[in-house]
Amino acid sequence: DAGVTQSPTHLIKTRGQQVTLRCSPKSGHDTVSWYQQALGQGPQFIFQYYEEEERQRGNFPDRFSGHQFPNYSSELNVNALLLGDSALYLCASSYGLVSDTQYFGPGTRLTVL
Amino acid sequence: KQEVTQIPAALSVPEGENLVLNCSFTDSAIYNLQWFRQDPGKGLTSLLLIQSSQREQTSGRLNASLDKSSGRSTLYIAASQPGDSATYLCAVRRSSSNTGKLIFGQGTTLQVKP
């Protein structure tokens, strides 16, 4: 049983560009959350998707947007990249909105030059 | 606004020592608290979850305690091993509806020397 998978593993972009990160949840899970983890910091919640809708959002600008597909996979899009967007982006999946158990993927390391 | 703090930021101990990692939070109105482990460049693995009504949880050599009134949690690691070297993060969940929104501390990076 595959756990949470994310692609790509690493990504290098330049300022002003746009990026799309992808996440496939663990089998049987229907809820996906995205986190940003800057170097040396704890993860910060970006948003959560359930039933193809954004259900909760953290304190991130509108440059950060997402999508959830009918198969429960999800994308995170970041527009007009800034140097400060360089981070490890983590995806977590769970079953339903109230589950205590979240499984995290290995993350996508984004470097903005 | 809930803030989570972990002290120390880094810790180095010889193999076999018992150690305690600390986590504090500013708002005692939490639903639960989790401790995670993160290996370099990797995702997070949940170690222990303590519901707000519980005082502690144990798994093998790990024991986590929770004192809501003082806004503190500790992770106790017994007989540390080099394989325990990793970053340990605590995270709080504020309510039963905010399932995805975990608020993390900045982590404690542990090195266990053989």
GROMACS .gro file of C-alpha atoms in nm:
model
  227
    1ASP     CA    1   0.000   0.000   0.000
    2ALA     CA    2   0.163   0.323  -0.116
    3GLY     CA    3   0.170   0.602   0.134
    4VAL     CA    4   0.145   0.968   0.046
    5THR     CA    5   0.347   1.048  -0.264
    6GLN     CA    6   0.462   1.387  -0.386
    7SER     CA    7   0.621   1.507  -0.707
    8PRO     CA    8   0.863   1.635  -0.800
    9THR     CA    9   1.119   1.567  -0.529
   10HIS     CA   10   1.319   1.879  -0.599
   11LEU     CA   11   1.248   2.188  -0.806
   12ILE     CA   12   1.447   2.499  -0.890
   13LYS     CA   13   1.269   2.811  -1.016
   14THR     CA   14   1.352   3.178  -1.058
   15ARG     CA   15   1.172   3.473  -0.907
   16GLY     CA   16   0.847   3.560  -1.076
   17GLN     CA   17   0.788   3.214  -1.216
   18GLN     CA   18   0.497   2.987  -1.134
   19VAL     CA   19   0.517   2.635  -0.993
   20THR     CA   20   0.283   2.338  -0.950
   21LEU     CA   21   0.341   2.068  -0.691
   22ARG     CA   22   0.149   1.743  -0.682
   23CYS     CA   23   0.031   1.508  -0.411
   24SER     CA   24  -0.136   1.167  -0.416
   25PRO     CA   25  -0.296   1.074  -0.084
   26LYS     CA   26  -0.263   0.743   0.090
   27SER     CA   27  -0.505   0.482  -0.042
   28GLY     CA   28  -0.848   0.530   0.115
   29HIS     CA   29  -0.785   0.889   0.219
   30ASP     CA   30  -0.999   1.172   0.084
   31THR     CA   31  -0.861   1.482   0.260
   32VAL     CA   32  -0.538   1.660   0.171
   33SER     CA   33  -0.357   1.935   0.361
   34TRP     CA   34  -0.053   2.132   0.246
   35TYR     CA   35   0.221   2.274   0.467
   36GLN     CA   36   0.524   2.495   0.401
   37GLN     CA   37   0.839   2.425   0.602
   38ALA     CA   38   1.117   2.681   0.580
   39LEU     CA   39   1.467   2.570   0.671
   40GLY     CA   40   1.503   2.528   1.048
   41GLN     CA   41   1.135   2.597   1.113
   42GLY     CA   42   0.827   2.391   1.183
   43PRO     CA   43   0.569   2.335   0.908
   44GLN     CA   44   0.307   2.606   0.855
   45PHE     CA   45  -0.044   2.518   0.739
   46ILE     CA   46  -0.131   2.650   0.393
   47PHE     CA   47  -0.475   2.499   0.321
   48GLN     CA   48  -0.686   2.184   0.328
   49TYR     CA   49  -0.899   2.023   0.057
   50TYR     CA   50  -1.195   1.792   0.097
   51GLU     CA   51  -1.458   1.699  -0.162
   52GLU     CA   52  -1.270   1.912  -0.414
   53GLU     CA   53  -1.318   2.228  -0.210
   54GLU     CA   54  -1.082   2.437   0.000
   55ARG     CA   55  -1.207   2.389   0.356
   56GLN     CA   56  -0.953   2.578   0.562
   57ARG     CA   57  -0.678   2.822   0.483
   58GLY     CA   58  -0.379   2.943   0.678
   59ASN     CA   59  -0.219   3.285   0.664
   60PHE     CA   60  -0.085   3.266   0.309
   61PRO     CA   61  -0.140   3.514   0.024
   62ASP     CA   62  -0.360   3.446  -0.277
   63ARG     CA   63  -0.047   3.360  -0.477
   64PHE     CA   64  -0.089   3.019  -0.317
   65SER     CA   65  -0.379   2.825  -0.464
   66GLY     CA   66  -0.476   2.465  -0.489
   67HIS     CA   67  -0.700   2.208  -0.640
   68GLN     CA   68  -0.831   1.865  -0.555
   69PHE     CA   69  -0.930   1.617  -0.823
   70PRO     CA   70  -1.208   1.355  -0.816
   71ASN     CA   71  -0.949   1.086  -0.737
   72TYR     CA   72  -0.854   1.290  -0.424
   73SER     CA   73  -0.510   1.388  -0.553
   74SER     CA   74  -0.417   1.751  -0.512
   75GLU     CA   75  -0.206   2.027  -0.660
   76LEU     CA   76  -0.048   2.329  -0.497
   77ASN     CA   77   0.017   2.625  -0.726
   78VAL     CA   78   0.234   2.920  -0.638
   79ASN     CA   79   0.241   3.225  -0.866
   80ALA     CA   80   0.493   3.511  -0.885
   81LEU     CA   81   0.753   3.320  -0.686
   82LEU     CA   82   0.957   3.507  -0.426
   83LEU     CA   83   1.291   3.410  -0.275
   84GLY     CA   84   1.104   3.356   0.053
   85ASP     CA   85   0.895   3.080  -0.104
   86SER     CA   86   1.200   2.852  -0.094
   87ALA     CA   87   1.100   2.572   0.141
   88LEU     CA   88   1.003   2.209   0.178
   89TYR     CA   89   0.637   2.169   0.084
   90LEU     CA   90   0.465   1.885   0.266
   91CYS     CA   91   0.140   1.717   0.181
   92ALA     CA   92  -0.061   1.527   0.443
   93SER     CA   93  -0.364   1.307   0.389
   94SER     CA   94  -0.636   1.173   0.614
   95TYR     CA   95  -0.977   1.011   0.596
   96GLY     CA   96  -1.248   1.269   0.651
   97LEU     CA   97  -1.226   1.609   0.812
   98VAL     CA   98  -1.219   1.495   1.174
   99SER     CA   99  -0.958   1.219   1.169
  100ASP     CA  100  -0.673   1.247   1.419
  101THR     CA  101  -0.443   1.051   1.193
  102GLN     CA  102  -0.260   1.231   0.916
  103TYR     CA  103   0.007   1.075   0.701
  104PHE     CA  104   0.275   1.303   0.560
  105GLY     CA  105   0.451   1.267   0.229
  106PRO     CA  106   0.827   1.311   0.183
  107GLY     CA  107   0.786   1.665   0.055
  108THR     CA  108   0.895   1.869  -0.244
  109ARG     CA  109   1.203   2.087  -0.195
  110LEU     CA  110   1.148   2.416  -0.384
  111THR     CA  111   1.441   2.650  -0.438
  112VAL     CA  112   1.372   2.996  -0.579
  113LEU     CA  113   1.675   3.178  -0.723
  114LYS     CA  114  -0.317   3.339   1.854
  115GLN     CA  115  -0.176   2.998   1.940
  116GLU     CA  116   0.204   2.983   1.948
  117VAL     CA  117   0.408   2.667   2.003
  118THR     CA  118   0.767   2.682   2.127
  119GLN     CA  119   1.022   2.404   2.161
  120ILE     CA  120   1.330   2.421   2.377
  121PRO     CA  121   1.611   2.347   2.322
  122ALA     CA  122   1.653   2.399   1.948
  123ALA     CA  123   1.931   2.140   1.941
  124LEU     CA  124   2.054   1.871   2.174
  125SER     CA  125   2.352   1.634   2.163
  126VAL     CA  126   2.377   1.342   2.402
  127PRO     CA  127   2.583   1.022   2.432
  128GLU     CA  128   2.415   0.694   2.355
  129GLY     CA  129   2.222   0.543   2.644
  130GLU     CA  130   2.115   0.867   2.808
  131ASN     CA  131   1.758   0.938   2.902
  132LEU     CA  132   1.642   1.276   2.775
  133VAL     CA  133   1.349   1.514   2.778
  134LEU     CA  134   1.228   1.740   2.500
  135ASN     CA  135   1.003   2.032   2.588
  136CYS     CA  136   0.708   2.189   2.411
  137SER     CA  137   0.501   2.483   2.533
  138PHE     CA  138   0.188   2.640   2.389
  139THR     CA  139   0.022   2.970   2.470
  140ASP     CA  140  -0.348   2.877   2.445
  141SER     CA  141  -0.460   2.587   2.665
  142ALA     CA  142  -0.778   2.536   2.458
  143ILE     CA  143  -0.636   2.254   2.249
  144TYR     CA  144  -0.806   1.943   2.111
  145ASN     CA  145  -0.493   1.730   2.107
  146LEU     CA  146  -0.115   1.742   2.083
  147GLN     CA  147   0.113   1.528   1.870
  148TRP     CA  148   0.482   1.458   1.864
  149PHE     CA  149   0.640   1.392   1.525
  150ARG     CA  150   0.980   1.280   1.409
  151GLN     CA  151   1.143   1.419   1.096
  152ASP     CA  152   1.457   1.276   0.940
  153PRO     CA  153   1.670   1.515   0.729
  154GLY     CA  154   1.491   1.619   0.412
  155LYS     CA  155   1.204   1.381   0.481
  156GLY     CA  156   0.839   1.399   0.576
  157LEU     CA  157   0.695   1.367   0.925
  158THR     CA  158   0.619   1.048   1.115
  159SER     CA  159   0.371   1.063   1.400
  160LEU     CA  160   0.513   0.924   1.725
  161LEU     CA  161   0.251   0.991   1.989
  162LEU     CA  162  -0.084   1.167   2.007
  163ILE     CA  163  -0.232   1.289   2.335
  164GLN     CA  164  -0.595   1.392   2.352
  165SER     CA  165  -0.676   1.697   2.565
  166SER     CA  166  -0.841   1.472   2.826
  167GLN     CA  167  -0.530   1.255   2.863
  168ARG     CA  168  -0.219   1.312   3.071
  169GLU     CA  169   0.027   1.089   2.890
  170GLN     CA  170   0.088   0.834   2.618
  171THR     CA  171   0.358   0.573   2.586
  172SER     CA  172   0.507   0.384   2.294
  173GLY     CA  173   0.812   0.171   2.353
  174ARG     CA  174   1.094   0.391   2.482
  175LEU     CA  175   0.889   0.707   2.426
  176ASN     CA  176   0.660   0.873   2.677
  177ALA     CA  177   0.477   1.198   2.616
  178SER     CA  178   0.300   1.396   2.885
  179LEU     CA  179   0.053   1.680   2.861
  180ASP     CA  180  -0.031   1.952   3.114
  181LYS     CA  181  -0.295   2.172   2.954
  182SER     CA  182  -0.326   2.410   3.245
  183SER     CA  183   0.040   2.508   3.224
  184GLY     CA  184   0.056   2.482   2.846
  185ARG     CA  185   0.333   2.224   2.844
  186SER     CA  186   0.417   1.886   2.699
  187THR     CA  187   0.729   1.677   2.732
  188LEU     CA  188   0.865   1.391   2.526
  189TYR     CA  189   1.077   1.152   2.727
  190ILE     CA  190   1.315   0.921   2.540
  191ALA     CA  191   1.463   0.640   2.742
  192ALA     CA  192   1.800   0.480   2.671
  193SER     CA  193   1.867   0.689   2.362
  194GLN     CA  194   2.021   0.527   2.052
  195PRO     CA  195   2.202   0.674   1.749
  196GLY     CA  196   1.894   0.584   1.543
  197ASP     CA  197   1.695   0.832   1.750
  198SER     CA  198   1.889   1.117   1.586
  199ALA     CA  199   1.633   1.333   1.409
  200THR     CA  200   1.429   1.650   1.452
  201TYR     CA  201   1.135   1.618   1.689
  202LEU     CA  202   0.835   1.843   1.638
  203CYS     CA  203   0.531   1.897   1.854
  204ALA     CA  204   0.203   2.019   1.708
  205VAL     CA  205  -0.130   2.119   1.856
  206ARG     CA  206  -0.475   2.094   1.706
  207ARG     CA  207  -0.718   2.357   1.826
  208SER     CA  208  -1.056   2.196   1.776
  209SER     CA  209  -1.229   1.885   1.650
  210SER     CA  210  -1.323   2.062   1.328
  211ASN     CA  211  -0.977   2.193   1.242
  212THR     CA  212  -0.845   1.853   1.156
  213GLY     CA  213  -0.588   1.969   0.906
  214LYS     CA  214  -0.464   2.277   1.076
  215LEU     CA  215  -0.186   2.165   1.303
  216ILE     CA  216   0.025   2.437   1.464
  217PHE     CA  217   0.385   2.327   1.492
  218GLY     CA  218   0.677   2.427   1.705
  219GLN     CA  219   1.010   2.488   1.538
  220GLY     CA  220   1.149   2.154   1.647
  221THR     CA  221   1.435   2.016   1.851
  222THR     CA  222   1.720   1.856   1.655
  223LEU     CA  223   1.858   1.562   1.848
  224GLN     CA  224   2.195   1.401   1.791
  225VAL     CA  225   2.276   1.080   1.978
  226LYS     CA  226   2.646   1.000   1.963
  227PRO     CA  227   2.765   0.636   1.968
   0.00000   0.00000   0.00000
